[in-house]
Amino acid sequence: MAGVLSGRTILVAGAGSGMGRATALAAAGEGGSLLLLGRDRGRLDAVAREIREIAPDRPAVVIAADAADAAALDAALAPHAGAIDVAVNSVGTNIARRAFGELTPDSWAGMVDANLTAAFNLTRAVVPGMRGRGQGLIIHIASVAARRPDRSGAAYQATKAGVMALSHAVMEEERDNGLRLTVILPGMTDTPLLDKRPVPVPAEARRKALQPEDVAAACLFVMALPPRAHVAEIMLQPSRS
C-alpha cells in the first residue's frame, strides 16, 4: 500500500546512525524515496540495505559527503537538488571536553563547523530547488539545549541555538516562496552521542531516555502535514526524569 510519503524524495543528512538512520527507515516505510547523506559510506550502505528490505522497489541513493564542506556538498547534491521535497538535517556532534574552561579555539571551531555550518550548508544547498518548485520542507534536528540551559557544553548549546535561529529566520524569508522549516528539539536520546559525555550515562538513565524512533516519529508527523500547515518547533523530552 502507498504510504503518506509516496512520490516524495527525502534527503536525510546524518543518515548513518541514530536519529538520522531511524528517520530514513521510517520515511522509507511510508513510501518515501531516500537520499542518504553522510561521511561514512559503510554506515550509509548498511542503512541502504535495511531500506532495500523495507522497500525493494525504491532503493536508497547513498551520497557520501561532509555537510560542513560547502563545495563538496554542493557537488554531491547537484544531481538531486531540484528533486528534493524534504530535507532532514540530523548532522551534529559533541565533545567530551565540553566545559567552557576546556574549550579551545580549535575545538570551538570544530563544533561550529559540525553543528552550525553544516546546517547552513544543507539549507543553502536545497532552498533554491525548493523555491523553484514553489514548495519544500526542511527539518532541522537540534536539541532542547537550544532552549534550556544545561551541562551539555557552551559550544554545543551555542551551535544548537544557532540551528534553531537559522530555521526560524529562513522560514520568515522563504514562507512566501512555499517553503516550510521546522526545528525539533529533543531531550536526552539514546544515541551514540551519549557515549561522548565526560561521565558515562547510567544504564537506568538510558532506559528512560528517548529512542531515535521517537524523534523519527516527530519528523514523520511534520512530513505528513499538508503544505498549508506549518509547525515551527517541536520540543520532545523523556516523560520520566
Short mmCIF file of C-alpha atoms in Angstrom, two decimals:
data_model
loop_
_atom_site.label_atom_id
_atom_site.label_comp_id
_atom_site.label_asym_id
_atom_site.label_seq_id
_atom_site.Cartn_x
_atom_site.Cartn_y
_atom_site.Cartn_z
CA MET A 1 0.00 0.00 0.00
CA ALA A 2 1.12 3.55 -0.70
CA GLY A 3 2.31 5.47 2.33
CA VAL A 4 1.84 9.11 3.24
CA LEU A 5 5.20 9.98 1.67
CA SER A 6 4.68 8.18 -1.64
CA GLY A 7 6.11 10.10 -4.57
CA ARG A 8 8.31 12.32 -2.41
CA THR A 9 12.09 12.45 -2.39
CA ILE A 10 13.56 12.83 1.08
CA LEU A 11 17.15 13.75 1.86
CA VAL A 12 18.36 12.68 5.29
CA ALA A 13 21.70 14.13 6.33
CA GLY A 14 23.43 12.22 9.08
CA ALA A 15 21.61 9.09 7.95
CA GLY A 16 24.27 6.62 9.05
CA SER A 17 23.20 6.27 12.67
CA GLY A 18 20.95 7.48 15.47
CA MET A 19 18.07 9.80 14.68
CA GLY A 20 19.03 10.13 11.02
CA ARG A 21 19.00 6.38 10.45
CA ALA A 22 15.69 6.00 12.29
CA THR A 23 14.12 8.81 10.27
CA ALA A 24 15.34 7.37 6.97
CA LEU A 25 13.90 3.94 7.79
CA ALA A 26 10.60 5.41 8.95
CA ALA A 27 10.30 7.57 5.83
CA ALA A 28 11.06 4.59 3.58
CA GLY A 29 8.33 2.65 5.34
CA GLU A 30 5.87 5.40 4.44
CA GLY A 31 6.69 5.33 0.75
CA GLY A 32 9.41 7.96 0.51
CA SER A 33 12.37 7.72 -1.87
CA LEU A 34 15.50 8.24 0.22
CA LEU A 35 18.75 10.08 -0.37
CA LEU A 36 21.16 9.11 2.42
CA LEU A 37 23.86 11.70 3.13
CA GLY A 38 26.80 11.31 5.49
CA ARG A 39 30.56 10.99 5.77
CA ASP A 40 30.77 7.24 6.46
CA ARG A 41 29.88 5.34 3.28
CA GLY A 42 29.98 2.00 5.09
CA ARG A 43 27.27 3.05 7.53
CA LEU A 44 25.18 4.59 4.76
CA ASP A 45 25.44 1.40 2.72
CA ALA A 46 24.22 -0.57 5.73
CA VAL A 47 21.17 1.71 6.08
CA ALA A 48 20.55 1.43 2.33
CA ARG A 49 20.46 -2.36 2.72
CA GLU A 50 17.90 -2.02 5.52
CA ILE A 51 15.78 0.20 3.28
CA ARG A 52 16.02 -2.36 0.47
CA GLU A 53 14.35 -4.87 2.80
CA ILE A 54 11.57 -2.39 3.56
CA ALA A 55 11.10 -1.10 0.01
CA PRO A 56 12.78 -3.29 -2.62
CA ASP A 57 11.20 -1.21 -5.37
CA ARG A 58 12.70 2.05 -4.05
CA PRO A 59 16.44 1.61 -3.43
CA ALA A 60 18.02 4.42 -1.44
CA VAL A 61 20.72 6.57 -3.00
CA VAL A 62 23.90 6.86 -0.93
CA ILE A 63 25.68 10.23 -1.02
CA ALA A 64 29.00 10.26 0.84
CA ALA A 65 29.92 13.88 1.60
CA ASP A 66 30.77 16.12 4.55
CA ALA A 67 27.97 18.64 5.08
CA ALA A 68 30.47 21.02 6.68
CA ASP A 69 32.34 21.25 3.33
CA ALA A 70 30.18 23.51 1.17
CA ALA A 71 31.90 22.77 -2.14
CA ALA A 72 31.85 19.00 -1.62
CA LEU A 73 28.22 19.09 -0.51
CA ASP A 74 27.10 21.20 -3.47
CA ALA A 75 28.83 18.84 -5.90
CA ALA A 76 27.36 15.75 -4.25
CA LEU A 77 23.80 17.11 -4.22
CA ALA A 78 23.88 18.75 -7.66
CA PRO A 79 22.27 15.78 -9.46
CA HIS A 80 19.39 15.76 -6.94
CA ALA A 81 18.96 19.38 -5.85
CA GLY A 82 15.88 20.08 -7.95
CA ALA A 83 14.08 16.91 -6.88
CA ILE A 84 14.28 17.10 -3.08
CA ASP A 85 10.86 17.51 -1.45
CA VAL A 86 12.04 17.17 2.16
CA ALA A 87 15.46 17.66 3.73
CA VAL A 88 16.11 16.39 7.25
CA ASN A 89 19.24 17.64 8.96
CA SER A 90 20.35 15.16 11.60
CA VAL A 91 24.01 16.18 11.47
CA GLY A 92 25.65 17.03 14.77
CA THR A 93 28.13 16.08 17.44
CA ASN A 94 29.50 16.95 20.85
CA ILE A 95 32.87 16.54 22.55
CA ALA A 96 33.95 15.11 25.87
CA ARG A 97 35.98 18.20 26.85
CA ARG A 98 32.93 20.41 26.61
CA ALA A 99 33.12 22.62 29.71
CA PHE A 100 33.83 26.25 28.84
CA GLY A 101 37.18 26.19 30.61
CA GLU A 102 38.25 23.22 28.49
CA LEU A 103 37.27 24.66 25.10
CA THR A 104 40.00 25.84 22.76
CA PRO A 105 39.70 27.91 19.59
CA ASP A 106 40.13 24.70 17.59
CA SER A 107 37.53 22.67 19.48
CA TRP A 108 35.09 25.60 19.32
CA ALA A 109 35.62 25.95 15.57
CA GLY A 110 35.15 22.22 15.11
CA MET A 111 31.81 22.33 16.90
CA VAL A 112 30.66 25.33 14.86
CA ASP A 113 31.58 23.51 11.65
CA ALA A 114 29.94 20.21 12.58
CA ASN A 115 26.72 21.59 14.08
CA LEU A 116 26.03 25.02 12.63
CA THR A 117 27.98 25.40 9.39
CA ALA A 118 26.71 22.01 8.21
CA ALA A 119 23.12 23.15 8.88
CA PHE A 120 23.73 26.34 6.91
CA ASN A 121 25.33 24.47 4.00
CA LEU A 122 22.49 21.96 3.80
CA THR A 123 19.86 24.69 3.90
CA ARG A 124 21.69 26.72 1.28
CA ALA A 125 22.01 23.68 -0.97
CA VAL A 126 18.33 22.74 -1.03
CA VAL A 127 16.50 26.08 -0.81
CA PRO A 128 16.94 27.14 -4.48
CA GLY A 129 15.44 23.91 -5.84
CA MET A 130 12.53 24.06 -3.41
CA ARG A 131 11.94 27.72 -4.16
CA GLY A 132 11.92 26.99 -7.88
CA ARG A 133 9.22 24.35 -7.41
CA GLY A 134 7.18 26.53 -5.08
CA GLN A 135 7.28 24.20 -2.10
CA GLY A 136 9.57 22.22 0.18
CA LEU A 137 10.13 21.21 3.77
CA ILE A 138 13.34 21.41 5.80
CA ILE A 139 13.54 19.80 9.23
CA HIS A 140 16.49 20.61 11.47
CA ILE A 141 17.04 18.33 14.46
CA ALA A 142 18.68 20.50 17.12
CA SER A 143 18.42 19.95 20.89
CA VAL A 144 16.42 21.02 23.89
CA ALA A 145 19.71 22.61 24.98
CA ALA A 146 18.95 25.36 22.46
CA ARG A 147 16.09 26.47 24.73
CA ARG A 148 17.09 25.33 28.23
CA PRO A 149 20.47 25.84 29.92
CA ASP A 150 22.15 22.59 30.91
CA ARG A 151 25.58 20.97 31.19
CA SER A 152 25.83 19.87 27.55
CA GLY A 153 28.57 22.42 26.95
CA ALA A 154 28.82 26.03 25.80
CA ALA A 155 29.79 25.12 22.22
CA TYR A 156 27.02 22.55 21.90
CA GLN A 157 24.36 24.87 23.31
CA ALA A 158 25.51 27.83 21.23
CA THR A 159 25.58 25.89 17.98
CA LYS A 160 22.25 24.17 18.56
CA ALA A 161 20.69 27.55 19.42
CA GLY A 162 22.16 28.78 16.16
CA VAL A 163 20.49 25.94 14.24
CA MET A 164 17.18 26.86 15.85
CA ALA A 165 17.60 30.53 14.93
CA LEU A 166 18.65 29.61 11.39
CA SER A 167 15.49 27.55 10.94
CA HIS A 168 13.19 30.31 12.16
CA ALA A 169 14.97 33.03 10.19
CA VAL A 170 14.93 31.18 6.87
CA MET A 171 11.27 30.34 7.39
CA GLU A 172 10.44 34.03 7.68
CA GLU A 173 12.34 34.80 4.48
CA GLU A 174 11.05 31.87 2.44
CA ARG A 175 7.46 31.32 3.57
CA ASP A 176 6.05 33.27 0.62
CA ASN A 177 8.08 31.04 -1.71
CA GLY A 178 6.27 27.96 -0.41
CA LEU A 179 9.00 26.69 1.94
CA ARG A 180 8.42 25.43 5.45
CA LEU A 181 11.11 24.96 8.09
CA THR A 182 10.71 23.08 11.36
CA VAL A 183 13.20 22.64 14.17
CA ILE A 184 12.88 19.65 16.50
CA LEU A 185 14.42 19.96 19.96
CA PRO A 186 14.87 16.50 21.50
CA GLY A 187 15.89 15.94 25.09
CA MET A 188 18.21 13.10 26.05
CA THR A 189 18.04 10.42 23.39
CA ASP A 190 19.78 7.06 23.45
CA THR A 191 22.15 7.54 20.52
CA PRO A 192 25.94 7.21 20.12
CA LEU A 193 26.21 10.88 21.13
CA LEU A 194 25.66 9.84 24.75
CA ASP A 195 28.93 7.91 24.60
CA LYS A 196 30.79 11.22 24.21
CA ARG A 197 29.72 12.53 27.60
CA PRO A 198 32.55 13.17 30.07
CA VAL A 199 30.90 10.83 32.58
CA PRO A 200 29.20 7.60 31.40
CA VAL A 201 25.41 7.76 31.38
CA PRO A 202 23.93 5.31 33.93
CA ALA A 203 22.01 2.40 32.45
CA GLU A 204 18.81 3.47 34.21
CA ALA A 205 19.01 6.96 32.68
CA ARG A 206 19.49 5.44 29.22
CA ARG A 207 16.41 3.28 29.73
CA LYS A 208 14.34 6.39 30.45
CA ALA A 209 15.76 8.35 27.52
CA LEU A 210 14.01 8.93 24.22
CA GLN A 211 14.78 6.48 21.45
CA PRO A 212 15.81 7.57 17.93
CA GLU A 213 12.49 6.21 16.68
CA ASP A 214 10.66 8.77 18.85
CA VAL A 215 12.40 11.61 17.04
CA ALA A 216 11.75 9.90 13.72
CA ALA A 217 8.04 9.80 14.58
CA ALA A 218 8.09 13.55 15.17
CA CYS A 219 9.76 14.05 11.79
CA LEU A 220 7.12 11.89 10.10
CA PHE A 221 4.34 13.87 11.75
CA VAL A 222 5.71 17.08 10.25
CA MET A 223 6.31 15.48 6.84
CA ALA A 224 2.74 14.18 6.69
CA LEU A 225 1.15 17.61 7.17
CA PRO A 226 -0.32 19.35 4.12
CA PRO A 227 1.67 22.28 2.68
CA ARG A 228 -0.78 24.74 4.22
CA ALA A 229 0.25 23.67 7.75
CA HIS A 230 3.48 24.77 9.39
CA VAL A 231 4.99 23.58 12.66
CA ALA A 232 7.74 25.97 13.70
CA GLU A 233 9.16 23.99 16.59
CA ILE A 234 8.70 20.73 18.49
CA MET A 235 10.21 20.15 21.92
CA LEU A 236 10.35 16.43 22.64
CA GLN A 237 11.50 15.19 26.05
CA PRO A 238 11.52 11.95 28.04
CA SER A 239 8.35 11.62 30.07
CA ARG A 240 10.29 10.45 33.14
CA SER A 241 13.29 12.11 34.74
#
